[in-house]
Amino acid sequence: MRVSVVGAGLGGLALAQGLRGAGIEADVFERDPEIAARFQGYRLVLDPTGFQAVRDCLPTGWHPLLDEIVMHASAEQLILDPQLNEIGRLGAGRTGVVVDRQVLRHLLLTDLTVHTDAALTGYGVLADDKVQARFARRAPATADLLVGADGVTSAVRGVLSPQTTPTDTGVRFVIGRTPLADEFVNLSKAYGSKITGDGVSLLLGAMRFRTPPKQAAEQLAPYVTLPDIGDYVRWAMILPPDGSLGDLTAQDAVLSRMEGWHPQLRALIEQTDPNNSTLLSIRVVKPAERWASGPVTLLGDAIHATSPTGGNGANTALRDADLLRRCLIEANEGRQDLLGALDDYERQMFEYGTEAVRSSLEKLPAFAPEAKLS
């Protein structure tokens, strides 16, 4: 069996790793001109299902390294004012495994065949039921299965399920990261909490590595190359509905909304890496009706993009990868045919993916009361 995976995000790479470990050929096609063309290095909280999924997709020999580059964390999820006084609670605190997305992505990239500058223009099912993917600047690729793991604007979904389209919630947020210096130790109660004032909300989260990733790889898996980064604070400011930066940089736009805020909060933004801060929008994809059976399917944000306030986007994509991996192994070993395996995957994925989108939108008003949820 040969599988073409479109999209080199966490879900697509985890699937490719899992298939590779099972002896199934998997090629990854990424539209970016190079694998590190965009910065993708913010912290994620993986729940037990998501973390187990990524472990199951990786070779067991890499598990000690994976365990060394994550941290276990819990947060009280307080609501604080701009002077860091507690004024409420968001609800039950979250617990899980915290991982840096850029570091995890580099681990998942190890030993995979990834074709960059491969923007999908379409695909076709051939007479022998194989599927041929077409690209703008490279030769077509033929496989037994095409998996669209290419995000909210999925080109694969545009052909397979054109009735499934993204919904813009109207919420905009600026995200960035700042090295975790000693002067920010007093901000610890704000990690995992919401700081609210002047029509905006600021969310902070700490990323502390047990061992710096580059050093951990050198010690535990010298054949793996991980980024040379240290501990940091990930921050995100949710702007008023349809907010924009105007002519300001992302960093200056945040500071302009923090007049009179606690000096350590302002210092945190002032010391951020300006190259790693950007404006993003919150768009969701709700699974519509199932598409016709065939050798093409979808994974992750391509079919069920969630609001980040739900904390379940990466977890659900990794769950997809592990579930699809297991279904394809059954097909490859002759325990069922390919279409039957895909039906099993899609039936389960639609159920929990729909719930993931719903629950993420349910939590969005706590951070952005005027979000468009219809």
Short mmCIF file of C-alpha atoms in Angstrom, two decimals:
data_model
loop_
_atom_site.label_atom_id
_atom_site.label_comp_id
_atom_site.label_asym_id
_atom_site.label_seq_id
_atom_site.Cartn_x
_atom_site.Cartn_y
_atom_site.Cartn_z
CA MET A 1 0.00 0.00 0.00
CA ARG A 2 1.15 3.55 -0.77
CA VAL A 3 -0.36 6.66 0.79
CA SER A 4 0.02 10.30 -0.30
CA VAL A 5 -0.40 12.76 2.58
CA VAL A 6 -1.05 16.38 1.62
CA GLY A 7 0.06 18.70 4.41
CA ALA A 8 3.07 18.56 6.75
CA GLY A 9 1.33 19.61 9.95
CA LEU A 10 1.29 17.53 13.10
CA GLY A 11 -1.58 15.28 12.02
CA GLY A 12 -0.22 14.50 8.56
CA LEU A 13 3.30 13.86 9.85
CA ALA A 14 2.08 11.66 12.70
CA LEU A 15 0.10 9.58 10.22
CA ALA A 16 3.10 9.26 7.92
CA GLN A 17 5.32 8.18 10.83
CA GLY A 18 2.76 5.63 11.98
CA LEU A 19 2.42 4.16 8.50
CA ARG A 20 6.17 4.07 8.01
CA GLY A 21 6.51 2.10 11.23
CA ALA A 22 4.01 -0.42 9.90
CA GLY A 23 5.85 -0.87 6.61
CA ILE A 24 3.36 1.18 4.57
CA GLU A 25 4.89 3.66 2.09
CA ALA A 26 3.88 7.26 2.81
CA ASP A 27 4.90 10.41 0.95
CA VAL A 28 4.16 13.85 2.38
CA PHE A 29 3.48 16.83 0.10
CA GLU A 30 3.72 20.34 1.56
CA ARG A 31 2.74 23.52 -0.28
CA ASP A 32 5.27 25.72 1.56
CA PRO A 33 8.48 26.34 -0.41
CA GLU A 34 10.54 24.79 2.39
CA ILE A 35 9.76 22.91 5.56
CA ALA A 36 10.66 25.84 7.84
CA ALA A 37 9.13 28.57 5.69
CA ARG A 38 6.73 29.60 8.47
CA PHE A 39 7.37 29.79 12.18
CA GLN A 40 5.30 27.12 13.91
CA GLY A 41 6.64 27.11 17.44
CA TYR A 42 3.99 27.72 20.08
CA ARG A 43 3.19 25.51 23.03
CA LEU A 44 0.35 22.98 22.92
CA VAL A 45 -1.42 21.12 25.71
CA LEU A 46 -2.00 17.49 24.78
CA ASP A 47 -4.64 15.56 26.68
CA PRO A 48 -4.08 11.85 27.45
CA THR A 49 -5.73 10.78 24.18
CA GLY A 50 -3.67 13.15 22.05
CA PHE A 51 -0.38 12.33 23.77
CA GLN A 52 -0.98 8.58 23.55
CA ALA A 53 -1.87 8.97 19.87
CA VAL A 54 1.43 10.65 19.03
CA ARG A 55 3.37 8.06 21.08
CA ASP A 56 1.65 5.24 19.20
CA CYS A 57 2.55 6.81 15.85
CA LEU A 58 6.24 7.16 16.74
CA PRO A 59 8.87 4.39 16.93
CA THR A 60 9.15 3.10 20.49
CA GLY A 61 12.85 3.95 20.47
CA TRP A 62 11.93 7.64 20.32
CA HIS A 63 9.65 7.54 23.37
CA PRO A 64 12.38 8.45 25.90
CA LEU A 65 13.20 11.55 23.84
CA LEU A 66 9.53 12.49 23.56
CA ASP A 67 9.12 12.18 27.32
CA GLU A 68 12.16 14.40 27.91
CA ILE A 69 10.93 17.32 25.78
CA VAL A 70 7.46 17.66 27.32
CA MET A 71 6.28 18.97 30.66
CA HIS A 72 3.33 18.02 32.79
CA ALA A 73 1.29 21.02 33.79
CA SER A 74 -1.93 22.11 35.35
CA ALA A 75 -3.47 25.55 35.48
CA GLU A 76 -6.14 27.06 37.70
CA GLN A 77 -7.63 29.11 34.84
CA LEU A 78 -8.24 32.28 36.82
CA ILE A 79 -9.62 35.55 35.51
CA LEU A 80 -7.27 38.42 36.40
CA ASP A 81 -7.44 42.17 35.92
CA PRO A 82 -4.55 44.10 34.29
CA GLN A 83 -2.90 44.45 37.73
CA LEU A 84 -2.98 40.64 38.19
CA ASN A 85 -5.74 40.70 40.84
CA GLU A 86 -8.06 37.69 40.76
CA ILE A 87 -11.58 38.71 39.75
CA GLY A 88 -13.08 35.34 38.80
CA ARG A 89 -12.52 31.83 37.52
CA LEU A 90 -12.94 30.31 34.08
CA GLY A 91 -13.81 26.89 35.45
CA ALA A 92 -11.99 23.66 36.19
CA GLY A 93 -8.27 23.81 35.60
CA ARG A 94 -6.73 22.00 32.63
CA THR A 95 -4.13 19.31 33.06
CA GLY A 96 -2.09 17.60 30.42
CA VAL A 97 1.24 17.31 28.71
CA VAL A 98 2.70 20.53 27.34
CA VAL A 99 4.80 20.34 24.19
CA ASP A 100 6.32 22.87 21.81
CA ARG A 101 4.78 22.54 18.38
CA GLN A 102 7.97 23.31 16.48
CA VAL A 103 9.96 20.76 18.48
CA LEU A 104 7.31 18.05 18.07
CA ARG A 105 7.07 18.79 14.35
CA HIS A 106 10.84 18.37 13.92
CA LEU A 107 10.67 15.04 15.73
CA LEU A 108 7.83 13.90 13.48
CA LEU A 109 9.75 14.97 10.37
CA THR A 110 12.65 12.63 11.15
CA ASP A 111 13.29 10.06 8.38
CA LEU A 112 10.16 11.02 6.40
CA THR A 113 10.03 11.79 2.68
CA VAL A 114 8.58 15.31 2.47
CA HIS A 115 8.16 17.06 -0.88
CA THR A 116 8.01 20.85 -0.43
CA ASP A 117 6.72 23.47 -2.87
CA ALA A 118 3.99 20.96 -3.71
CA ALA A 119 0.74 22.93 -3.96
CA LEU A 120 -2.12 20.57 -4.85
CA THR A 121 -4.17 21.67 -7.87
CA GLY A 122 -6.50 18.67 -8.01
CA TYR A 123 -6.70 14.91 -8.12
CA GLY A 124 -8.39 12.13 -10.05
CA VAL A 125 -9.36 8.52 -9.36
CA LEU A 126 -7.87 6.22 -12.00
CA ALA A 127 -9.38 3.14 -13.64
CA ASP A 128 -7.55 0.83 -11.22
CA ASP A 129 -9.04 2.76 -8.24
CA LYS A 130 -5.73 4.38 -7.40
CA VAL A 131 -5.72 8.16 -6.97
CA GLN A 132 -3.44 10.59 -8.77
CA ALA A 133 -2.65 13.90 -7.06
CA ARG A 134 -1.69 16.85 -9.29
CA PHE A 135 0.57 19.69 -8.21
CA ALA A 136 1.41 23.12 -9.57
CA ARG A 137 5.17 22.69 -9.77
CA ARG A 138 5.93 18.97 -9.63
CA ALA A 139 4.98 15.75 -11.35
CA PRO A 140 1.75 13.98 -10.34
CA ALA A 141 1.89 11.35 -7.61
CA THR A 142 -0.13 8.12 -7.67
CA ALA A 143 -1.08 6.19 -4.56
CA ASP A 144 -3.70 3.82 -3.16
CA LEU A 145 -4.98 6.58 -0.87
CA LEU A 146 -4.83 10.39 -0.77
CA VAL A 147 -5.17 12.02 2.66
CA GLY A 148 -5.95 15.71 2.91
CA ALA A 149 -4.21 16.95 6.04
CA ASP A 150 -3.79 20.44 4.59
CA GLY A 151 -5.57 22.60 7.14
CA VAL A 152 -8.49 25.02 7.19
CA THR A 153 -8.07 26.02 3.54
CA SER A 154 -7.66 22.39 2.42
CA ALA A 155 -7.30 21.98 -1.35
CA VAL A 156 -8.21 18.32 -1.01
CA ARG A 157 -11.45 19.18 0.81
CA GLY A 158 -12.28 21.71 -1.91
CA VAL A 159 -12.60 18.83 -4.39
CA LEU A 160 -13.79 16.03 -2.11
CA SER A 161 -16.36 17.95 -0.06
CA PRO A 162 -16.91 21.43 -1.55
CA GLN A 163 -20.02 21.91 0.60
CA THR A 164 -17.79 21.88 3.71
CA THR A 165 -16.41 25.40 4.09
CA PRO A 166 -14.68 27.36 6.88
CA THR A 167 -16.67 29.71 9.11
CA ASP A 168 -14.99 32.91 10.28
CA THR A 169 -15.92 33.65 13.91
CA GLY A 170 -14.83 37.27 13.50
CA VAL A 171 -12.32 36.83 16.34
CA ARG A 172 -8.74 37.99 15.76
CA PHE A 173 -5.80 37.42 18.06
CA VAL A 174 -2.11 38.26 18.18
CA ILE A 175 0.21 35.49 19.33
CA GLY A 176 3.89 35.55 20.26
CA ARG A 177 6.56 34.15 22.55
CA THR A 178 9.07 35.63 24.99
CA PRO A 179 12.09 33.92 26.62
CA LEU A 180 11.24 32.88 30.18
CA ALA A 181 13.54 35.21 32.15
CA ASP A 182 13.83 35.29 35.95
CA GLU A 183 12.01 38.62 36.08
CA PHE A 184 8.79 36.90 35.00
CA VAL A 185 8.69 34.42 37.88
CA ASN A 186 5.97 36.46 39.61
CA LEU A 187 3.69 35.96 36.62
CA SER A 188 3.32 32.25 37.36
CA LYS A 189 -0.27 32.58 38.62
CA ALA A 190 -1.20 34.13 35.28
CA TYR A 191 -0.08 31.09 33.28
CA GLY A 192 -3.20 29.34 32.04
CA SER A 193 -5.38 32.25 33.13
CA LYS A 194 -7.15 35.07 31.31
CA ILE A 195 -6.15 38.67 31.94
CA THR A 196 -8.94 40.96 30.85
CA GLY A 197 -9.18 44.70 30.41
CA ASP A 198 -9.93 47.47 27.89
CA GLY A 199 -11.96 45.17 25.63
CA VAL A 200 -9.16 42.62 25.14
CA SER A 201 -8.01 39.41 26.81
CA LEU A 202 -4.41 38.29 27.28
CA LEU A 203 -3.63 34.59 27.73
CA LEU A 204 -0.25 33.35 28.97
CA GLY A 205 1.29 29.88 29.03
CA ALA A 206 4.76 28.75 30.08
CA MET A 207 6.87 26.22 28.18
CA ARG A 208 9.56 24.69 30.36
CA PHE A 209 11.60 21.79 29.00
CA ARG A 210 12.94 19.07 31.27
CA THR A 211 16.03 19.15 29.06
CA PRO A 212 16.61 21.64 26.21
CA PRO A 213 15.40 19.86 23.05
CA LYS A 214 18.67 20.01 21.11
CA GLN A 215 20.59 18.64 24.10
CA ALA A 216 17.98 15.95 24.76
CA ALA A 217 18.22 14.70 21.17
CA GLU A 218 22.02 14.62 21.29
CA GLN A 219 21.87 12.51 24.45
CA LEU A 220 18.98 10.18 23.66
CA ALA A 221 18.67 10.00 19.86
CA PRO A 222 21.70 11.49 18.03
CA TYR A 223 20.09 10.79 14.65
CA VAL A 224 17.28 13.26 15.48
CA THR A 225 17.86 17.00 15.05
CA LEU A 226 15.72 19.26 17.25
CA PRO A 227 15.62 23.08 17.45
CA ASP A 228 17.97 24.85 19.85
CA ILE A 229 15.42 26.72 21.97
CA GLY A 230 14.94 27.38 25.66
CA ASP A 231 12.05 27.95 28.04
CA TYR A 232 9.58 30.65 27.04
CA VAL A 233 6.18 32.21 27.70
CA ARG A 234 3.58 31.93 24.95
CA TRP A 235 1.17 34.85 24.98
CA ALA A 236 -1.95 35.55 22.96
CA MET A 237 -4.11 38.67 22.98
CA ILE A 238 -7.68 38.27 21.79
CA LEU A 239 -8.79 41.49 20.12
CA PRO A 240 -12.28 43.01 19.89
CA PRO A 241 -14.48 41.52 17.11
CA ASP A 242 -12.99 42.02 13.66
CA GLY A 243 -9.96 43.68 15.26
CA SER A 244 -6.97 44.56 13.11
CA LEU A 245 -3.44 45.83 13.63
CA GLY A 246 -3.76 48.86 11.39
CA ASP A 247 -0.28 50.12 10.54
CA LEU A 248 1.26 48.73 13.74
CA THR A 249 3.43 45.66 14.14
CA ALA A 250 1.88 42.78 16.07
CA GLN A 251 4.01 43.63 19.10
CA ASP A 252 3.17 47.36 19.06
CA ALA A 253 -0.53 46.66 18.51
CA VAL A 254 -0.61 44.60 21.71
CA LEU A 255 1.33 47.20 23.72
CA SER A 256 -1.02 49.94 22.50
CA ARG A 257 -3.88 48.09 24.22
CA MET A 258 -1.98 47.66 27.51
CA GLU A 259 -1.73 51.24 28.75
CA GLY A 260 -1.58 51.17 32.58
CA TRP A 261 -1.24 47.35 32.77
CA HIS A 262 1.10 45.67 35.26
CA PRO A 263 4.71 46.52 34.34
CA GLN A 264 5.72 42.84 34.17
CA LEU A 265 2.97 42.17 31.64
CA ARG A 266 4.16 45.06 29.49
CA ALA A 267 7.77 43.90 29.86
CA LEU A 268 6.76 40.44 28.70
CA ILE A 269 5.45 41.86 25.42
CA GLU A 270 8.32 44.34 25.05
CA GLN A 271 10.86 41.52 25.25
CA THR A 272 9.09 39.23 22.79
CA ASP A 273 10.71 38.03 19.60
CA PRO A 274 9.09 40.31 16.97
CA ASN A 275 9.77 37.75 14.22
CA ASN A 276 7.62 35.19 16.05
CA SER A 277 4.51 37.27 16.69
CA THR A 278 1.64 37.52 14.25
CA LEU A 279 -2.07 38.26 13.80
CA LEU A 280 -4.33 35.24 13.30
CA SER A 281 -8.06 34.72 12.83
CA ILE A 282 -10.23 32.07 14.44
CA ARG A 283 -11.97 30.03 11.76
CA VAL A 284 -13.70 26.72 12.26
CA VAL A 285 -14.68 23.88 9.95
CA LYS A 286 -17.74 21.88 10.89
CA PRO A 287 -17.99 18.44 9.27
CA ALA A 288 -20.87 18.36 6.81
CA GLU A 289 -22.40 15.22 5.29
CA ARG A 290 -20.08 12.35 4.35
CA TRP A 291 -18.63 12.33 0.87
CA ALA A 292 -18.90 9.46 -1.58
CA SER A 293 -16.80 6.41 -0.76
CA GLY A 294 -13.43 6.35 -2.50
CA PRO A 295 -9.63 6.42 -2.04
CA VAL A 296 -9.56 9.98 -0.63
CA THR A 297 -10.14 11.15 2.94
CA LEU A 298 -9.49 14.09 5.27
CA LEU A 299 -7.73 14.57 8.60
CA GLY A 300 -7.40 17.30 11.23
CA ASP A 301 -8.27 20.94 10.51
CA ALA A 302 -9.13 20.04 6.92
CA ILE A 303 -12.40 18.53 8.19
CA HIS A 304 -12.89 19.68 11.81
CA ALA A 305 -11.00 22.89 12.60
CA THR A 306 -11.73 24.02 16.15
CA SER A 307 -11.39 27.28 18.05
CA PRO A 308 -8.09 27.33 20.00
CA THR A 309 -10.06 28.25 23.12
CA GLY A 310 -11.21 24.63 23.20
CA GLY A 311 -7.65 23.35 23.45
CA ASN A 312 -8.56 20.32 21.34
CA GLY A 313 -7.38 21.06 17.78
CA ALA A 314 -4.00 19.28 17.89
CA ASN A 315 -5.41 16.54 20.11
CA THR A 316 -8.15 15.75 17.59
CA ALA A 317 -5.77 15.80 14.61
CA LEU A 318 -3.40 13.40 16.37
CA ARG A 319 -6.34 11.19 17.30
CA ASP A 320 -7.27 11.14 13.60
CA ALA A 321 -3.74 10.15 12.65
CA ASP A 322 -3.62 7.25 15.08
CA LEU A 323 -7.10 6.00 14.19
CA LEU A 324 -6.46 6.17 10.44
CA ARG A 325 -3.09 4.46 10.96
CA ARG A 326 -4.75 1.55 12.72
CA CYS A 327 -7.49 1.25 10.12
CA LEU A 328 -4.98 1.26 7.25
CA ILE A 329 -2.83 -1.37 8.93
CA GLU A 330 -5.90 -3.64 9.01
CA ALA A 331 -6.42 -3.06 5.30
CA ASN A 332 -2.74 -3.60 4.50
CA GLU A 333 -2.77 -6.89 6.41
CA GLY A 334 -5.87 -8.07 4.53
CA ARG A 335 -8.25 -8.01 7.51
CA GLN A 336 -10.61 -5.74 5.54
CA ASP A 337 -10.58 -3.87 2.25
CA LEU A 338 -9.44 -0.26 1.92
CA LEU A 339 -12.90 1.25 1.55
CA GLY A 340 -14.12 -0.63 4.61
CA ALA A 341 -11.15 0.66 6.59
CA LEU A 342 -11.86 4.23 5.46
CA ASP A 343 -15.53 3.85 6.40
CA ASP A 344 -14.53 2.79 9.92
CA TYR A 345 -12.18 5.78 10.22
CA GLU A 346 -14.58 8.37 8.82
CA ARG A 347 -17.56 7.18 10.85
CA GLN A 348 -15.67 7.55 14.13
CA MET A 349 -13.81 10.71 13.09
CA PHE A 350 -17.01 12.52 12.08
CA GLU A 351 -18.56 11.76 15.47
CA TYR A 352 -15.76 12.96 17.74
CA GLY A 353 -14.64 15.69 15.29
CA THR A 354 -18.10 17.25 15.28
CA GLU A 355 -18.12 17.19 19.08
CA ALA A 356 -14.66 18.78 19.21
CA VAL A 357 -15.81 21.73 17.09
CA ARG A 358 -18.99 22.12 19.13
CA SER A 359 -17.21 22.10 22.49
CA SER A 360 -14.53 24.54 21.29
CA LEU A 361 -17.19 27.02 20.14
CA GLU A 362 -19.04 26.59 23.42
CA LYS A 363 -15.94 27.87 25.25
CA LEU A 364 -15.19 30.76 22.87
CA PRO A 365 -17.61 33.34 24.38
CA ALA A 366 -15.70 33.19 27.69
CA PHE A 367 -12.79 34.78 25.81
CA ALA A 368 -14.57 36.65 23.01
CA PRO A 369 -18.21 37.40 23.98
CA GLU A 370 -19.14 38.86 20.58
CA ALA A 371 -17.86 35.99 18.45
CA LYS A 372 -20.04 34.90 15.52
CA LEU A 373 -20.97 31.30 16.26
CA SER A 374 -23.68 30.62 13.68
#
